Amino acid sequence: MLNIVLFGPPGAGKGTQSARLIEKYNLMHVSTGELLREAIKEGTPLGQEAKKYIDRGELVPDDMVIGLIENLLDEHHEFSGIVFDGFPRTTVQAQELDKMLGAKGTDIAMMMSLEVDYKELMNRLVARSKLDDRSDDRNMSIIENRIQVYNRQTAIVIDYYRAQNKYLAIDGMGTIDEIFDRIVSGVELYTIKK
Ligand code: AMP
């Protein structure tokens, strides 16, 4: 089973590259951001609670997102692997993910972190804000806060996977194709090692 964490700050291209990855390797895409936005649309109690955090660009509390992943893994028994996009975002989430996958007899193969410089991130997020209807892409101060939250609370998750020898930095600058080629090389490297 090929379970991959696609990591990186907002605007790094996790969603775009996840879509390609799942197609090439026949994997399931799991984005906690998308699951939360669905819950908000449906007006569930979890969605209503999560919206307060998302609209400020803050992280939703760990137990809420961990619960979402738990439900999802319970519902899907047959999968050849998962691309986790936007999860885990804290070390607690990473630890819980290991436990949940361990209980299913599987684990994370690798964590690939898309590295993009601050100016390019801002350019991409500003461009995206004109195209989508995400409430957290709406204004510059929320966008900036999300990048700060990444630096302060999420980037540290790299250490967790580095300690397990699963961390791989991917240059996230360039065209979508160029970045995808680097990701594929990373996956091939892992499969050869196995
Ligand atoms: P994303 O679509 O991944 O950029 O996520 C959008 C927003 O949803 C984030 O800014 C957070 O407020 C929330 N969110 C998504 N995934 C997580 C997570 N794993 N932990 C905490 N909050 C999350």
CSV table of C-alpha atoms and ligand atoms in Angstrom, one decimal:
chain,number,residue,atom,x,y,z
A,1,MET,CA,0.0,0.0,0.0
A,2,LEU,CA,1.3,3.4,-0.9
A,3,ASN,CA,0.3,6.0,1.6
A,4,ILE,CA,1.8,9.4,1.0
A,5,VAL,CA,1.6,12.7,3.0
A,6,LEU,CA,1.8,15.6,0.6
A,7,PHE,CA,2.9,18.5,2.7
A,8,GLY,CA,3.6,22.2,2.3
A,9,PRO,CA,2.3,25.7,3.1
A,10,PRO,CA,-1.0,27.0,1.7
A,11,GLY,CA,-0.5,27.7,-2.0
A,12,ALA,CA,2.3,25.1,-2.4
A,13,GLY,CA,0.3,23.1,-4.9
A,14,LYS,CA,-0.8,20.2,-2.7
A,15,GLY,CA,-4.3,20.0,-4.2
A,16,THR,CA,-3.1,20.2,-7.8
A,17,GLN,CA,-0.3,17.6,-7.4
A,18,SER,CA,-2.6,15.3,-5.3
A,19,ALA,CA,-5.0,15.1,-8.2
A,20,ARG,CA,-2.2,14.0,-10.5
A,21,LEU,CA,-0.7,11.5,-8.0
A,22,ILE,CA,-4.0,9.7,-7.3
A,23,GLU,CA,-4.5,9.3,-11.1
A,24,LYS,CA,-1.1,8.0,-11.8
A,25,TYR,CA,-0.9,5.5,-8.9
A,26,ASN,CA,-4.7,4.8,-8.5
A,27,LEU,CA,-4.8,6.2,-4.9
A,28,MET,CA,-7.5,7.8,-2.8
A,29,HIS,CA,-7.3,11.5,-2.2
A,30,VAL,CA,-8.0,12.7,1.3
A,31,SER,CA,-8.1,16.4,1.9
A,32,THR,CA,-9.2,17.6,5.4
A,33,GLY,CA,-9.7,21.1,4.0
A,34,GLU,CA,-12.2,19.7,1.5
A,35,LEU,CA,-13.9,17.5,4.1
A,36,LEU,CA,-14.3,20.5,6.3
A,37,ARG,CA,-15.6,22.7,3.5
A,38,GLU,CA,-18.2,19.9,2.7
A,39,ALA,CA,-19.3,19.8,6.3
A,40,ILE,CA,-19.7,23.6,6.3
A,41,LYS,CA,-21.8,23.4,3.1
A,42,GLU,CA,-24.0,20.7,4.7
A,43,GLY,CA,-24.3,22.8,7.8
A,44,THR,CA,-23.4,20.0,10.2
A,45,PRO,CA,-22.5,20.9,13.8
A,46,LEU,CA,-18.8,20.0,13.0
A,47,GLY,CA,-18.9,22.3,10.0
A,48,GLN,CA,-20.4,25.2,11.9
A,49,GLU,CA,-17.7,24.8,14.6
A,50,ALA,CA,-14.9,24.4,12.1
A,51,LYS,CA,-16.0,27.5,10.1
A,52,LYS,CA,-15.0,29.8,13.1
A,53,TYR,CA,-11.4,28.7,12.8
A,54,ILE,CA,-11.2,28.4,9.0
A,55,ASP,CA,-12.5,31.9,8.4
A,56,ARG,CA,-9.7,33.3,10.6
A,57,GLY,CA,-7.1,31.2,8.9
A,58,GLU,CA,-6.5,29.2,12.1
A,59,LEU,CA,-6.1,25.5,12.5
A,60,VAL,CA,-9.3,23.5,13.4
A,61,PRO,CA,-8.7,21.6,16.7
A,62,ASP,CA,-6.9,18.3,16.4
A,63,ASP,CA,-9.7,16.1,17.7
A,64,MET,CA,-12.1,17.4,15.0
A,65,VAL,CA,-9.9,16.6,12.1
A,66,ILE,CA,-8.6,13.4,13.6
A,67,GLY,CA,-12.3,12.3,13.9
A,68,LEU,CA,-12.9,13.0,10.2
A,69,ILE,CA,-9.9,10.8,9.2
A,70,GLU,CA,-11.0,8.1,11.6
A,71,ASN,CA,-14.5,8.0,10.1
A,72,LEU,CA,-13.1,8.0,6.6
A,73,LEU,CA,-10.7,5.1,7.3
A,74,ASP,CA,-13.5,3.2,8.9
A,75,GLU,CA,-15.7,3.6,5.8
A,76,HIS,CA,-13.1,2.6,3.3
A,77,HIS,CA,-11.6,-0.9,3.6
A,78,GLU,CA,-10.4,-1.5,0.1
A,79,PHE,CA,-7.9,1.0,-1.1
A,80,SER,CA,-4.5,0.7,-2.7
A,81,GLY,CA,-3.2,3.8,-0.9
A,82,ILE,CA,-4.0,7.3,0.2
A,83,VAL,CA,-2.6,10.7,-0.6
A,84,PHE,CA,-3.1,12.8,2.5
A,85,ASP,CA,-3.4,16.5,1.5
A,86,GLY,CA,-3.4,19.1,4.3
A,87,PHE,CA,-3.2,16.4,7.0
A,88,PRO,CA,-1.4,16.1,9.3
A,89,ARG,CA,-0.9,19.7,10.3
A,90,THR,CA,0.4,19.1,13.8
A,91,THR,CA,2.6,16.5,15.4
A,92,VAL,CA,-0.4,15.2,17.4
A,93,GLN,CA,-2.2,14.6,14.1
A,94,ALA,CA,0.8,12.8,12.7
A,95,GLN,CA,1.0,10.6,15.8
A,96,GLU,CA,-2.7,9.7,15.6
A,97,LEU,CA,-2.4,9.0,11.9
A,98,ASP,CA,0.4,6.5,12.5
A,99,LYS,CA,-1.8,4.8,15.2
A,100,MET,CA,-4.9,4.7,12.9
A,101,LEU,CA,-2.9,3.3,9.9
A,102,GLY,CA,-1.1,0.9,12.2
A,103,ALA,CA,-4.4,-0.5,13.4
A,104,LYS,CA,-5.1,-1.3,9.7
A,105,GLY,CA,-1.7,-2.9,9.2
A,106,THR,CA,-0.3,-0.2,7.1
A,107,ASP,CA,1.8,3.0,7.5
A,108,ILE,CA,2.9,6.2,5.8
A,109,ALA,CA,5.4,5.4,3.0
A,110,MET,CA,6.8,8.9,2.7
A,111,MET,CA,6.1,12.5,3.4
A,112,MET,CA,6.9,14.9,0.5
A,113,SER,CA,7.1,18.5,1.3
A,114,LEU,CA,6.6,21.0,-1.4
A,115,GLU,CA,9.0,24.0,-1.0
A,116,VAL,CA,7.9,27.3,-2.4
A,117,ASP,CA,9.2,30.7,-1.5
A,118,TYR,CA,7.0,33.3,0.2
A,119,LYS,CA,6.6,35.6,-2.7
A,120,GLU,CA,5.5,32.9,-5.0
A,121,LEU,CA,3.0,31.5,-2.4
A,122,MET,CA,1.4,34.9,-2.1
A,123,ASN,CA,1.2,35.3,-5.9
A,124,ARG,CA,-0.5,31.9,-6.2
A,125,LEU,CA,-2.9,32.5,-3.3
A,126,VAL,CA,-3.9,35.9,-4.6
A,127,ALA,CA,-4.5,34.4,-8.1
A,128,ARG,CA,-6.5,31.6,-6.5
A,129,SER,CA,-8.7,34.0,-4.5
A,130,LYS,CA,-10.0,35.4,-7.8
A,131,LEU,CA,-11.0,31.9,-9.1
A,132,ASP,CA,-12.5,30.1,-6.2
A,133,ASP,CA,-15.1,30.9,-3.5
A,134,ARG,CA,-13.2,29.8,-0.5
A,135,SER,CA,-13.9,32.1,2.4
A,136,ASP,CA,-10.3,31.8,3.7
A,137,ASP,CA,-8.9,33.0,0.3
A,138,ARG,CA,-10.9,36.2,0.5
A,139,ASN,CA,-8.6,38.6,2.1
A,140,MET,CA,-4.9,39.2,2.4
A,141,SER,CA,-4.7,39.3,6.1
A,142,ILE,CA,-6.3,35.8,6.3
A,143,ILE,CA,-4.0,34.5,3.6
A,144,GLU,CA,-1.0,35.9,5.5
A,145,ASN,CA,-2.2,34.4,8.7
A,146,ARG,CA,-2.5,30.9,7.1
A,147,ILE,CA,1.1,31.1,6.0
A,148,GLN,CA,2.2,32.2,9.5
A,149,VAL,CA,0.2,29.4,11.1
A,150,TYR,CA,2.0,27.0,8.8
A,151,ASN,CA,5.4,28.4,9.8
A,152,ARG,CA,4.5,28.4,13.5
A,153,GLN,CA,2.4,25.3,14.0
A,154,THR,CA,2.7,23.0,11.0
A,155,ALA,CA,6.3,23.1,9.6
A,156,ILE,CA,7.5,21.3,12.7
A,157,VAL,CA,5.7,18.1,11.5
A,158,ILE,CA,8.7,17.8,9.1
A,159,ASP,CA,10.8,16.8,12.1
A,160,TYR,CA,8.4,14.0,13.0
A,161,TYR,CA,8.8,12.4,9.5
A,162,ARG,CA,12.5,13.2,9.3
A,163,ALA,CA,13.0,11.2,12.5
A,164,GLN,CA,11.3,8.2,10.7
A,165,ASN,CA,13.4,8.7,7.6
A,166,LYS,CA,10.3,9.4,5.6
A,167,TYR,CA,10.8,13.1,4.8
A,168,LEU,CA,11.6,14.2,1.3
A,169,ALA,CA,11.8,17.8,0.3
A,170,ILE,CA,10.5,18.6,-3.2
A,171,ASP,CA,11.3,21.8,-5.1
A,172,GLY,CA,7.8,23.3,-5.5
A,173,MET,CA,8.9,26.1,-7.9
A,174,GLY,CA,8.3,25.8,-11.6
A,175,THR,CA,5.6,24.4,-13.8
A,176,ILE,CA,3.0,21.9,-12.6
A,177,ASP,CA,4.6,19.3,-14.9
A,178,GLU,CA,8.1,19.9,-13.6
A,179,ILE,CA,7.0,19.7,-10.0
A,180,PHE,CA,5.0,16.5,-10.7
A,181,ASP,CA,8.1,14.9,-12.4
A,182,ARG,CA,10.0,15.5,-9.1
A,183,ILE,CA,7.2,14.0,-7.1
A,184,VAL,CA,7.1,10.9,-9.3
A,185,SER,CA,10.9,10.5,-9.0
A,186,GLY,CA,10.4,10.6,-5.2
A,187,VAL,CA,7.8,7.9,-5.4
A,188,GLU,CA,10.0,5.8,-7.7
A,189,LEU,CA,12.9,6.2,-5.3
A,190,TYR,CA,10.7,4.8,-2.5
A,191,THR,CA,9.5,1.9,-4.6
A,192,ILE,CA,13.0,0.9,-5.6
A,193,LYS,CA,14.2,1.1,-2.0
A,194,LYS,CA,11.4,-1.3,-0.9
B,1,AMP,P1,-6.8,23.5,3.1
B,1,AMP,O1,-7.8,23.3,2.1
B,1,AMP,O2,-5.9,22.3,3.3
B,1,AMP,O3,-5.9,24.7,2.8
B,1,AMP,O4,-7.5,23.8,4.5
B,1,AMP,C1,-8.3,24.9,4.7
B,1,AMP,C2,-8.5,25.2,6.2
B,1,AMP,O5,-9.1,24.1,6.9
B,1,AMP,C3,-7.2,25.4,7.0
B,1,AMP,O6,-6.7,26.8,6.9
B,1,AMP,C4,-7.6,25.1,8.4
B,1,AMP,O7,-8.3,26.1,9.0
B,1,AMP,C5,-8.5,23.9,8.1
B,1,AMP,N1,-7.8,22.6,8.1
B,1,AMP,C6,-7.6,21.8,7.1
B,1,AMP,N2,-6.9,20.7,7.4
B,1,AMP,C7,-6.6,20.8,8.7
B,1,AMP,C8,-5.9,20.1,9.6
B,1,AMP,N3,-5.3,18.9,9.3
B,1,AMP,N4,-5.8,20.5,10.9
B,1,AMP,C9,-6.3,21.7,11.3
B,1,AMP,N5,-7.0,22.5,10.5
B,1,AMP,C10,-7.2,22.1,9.2
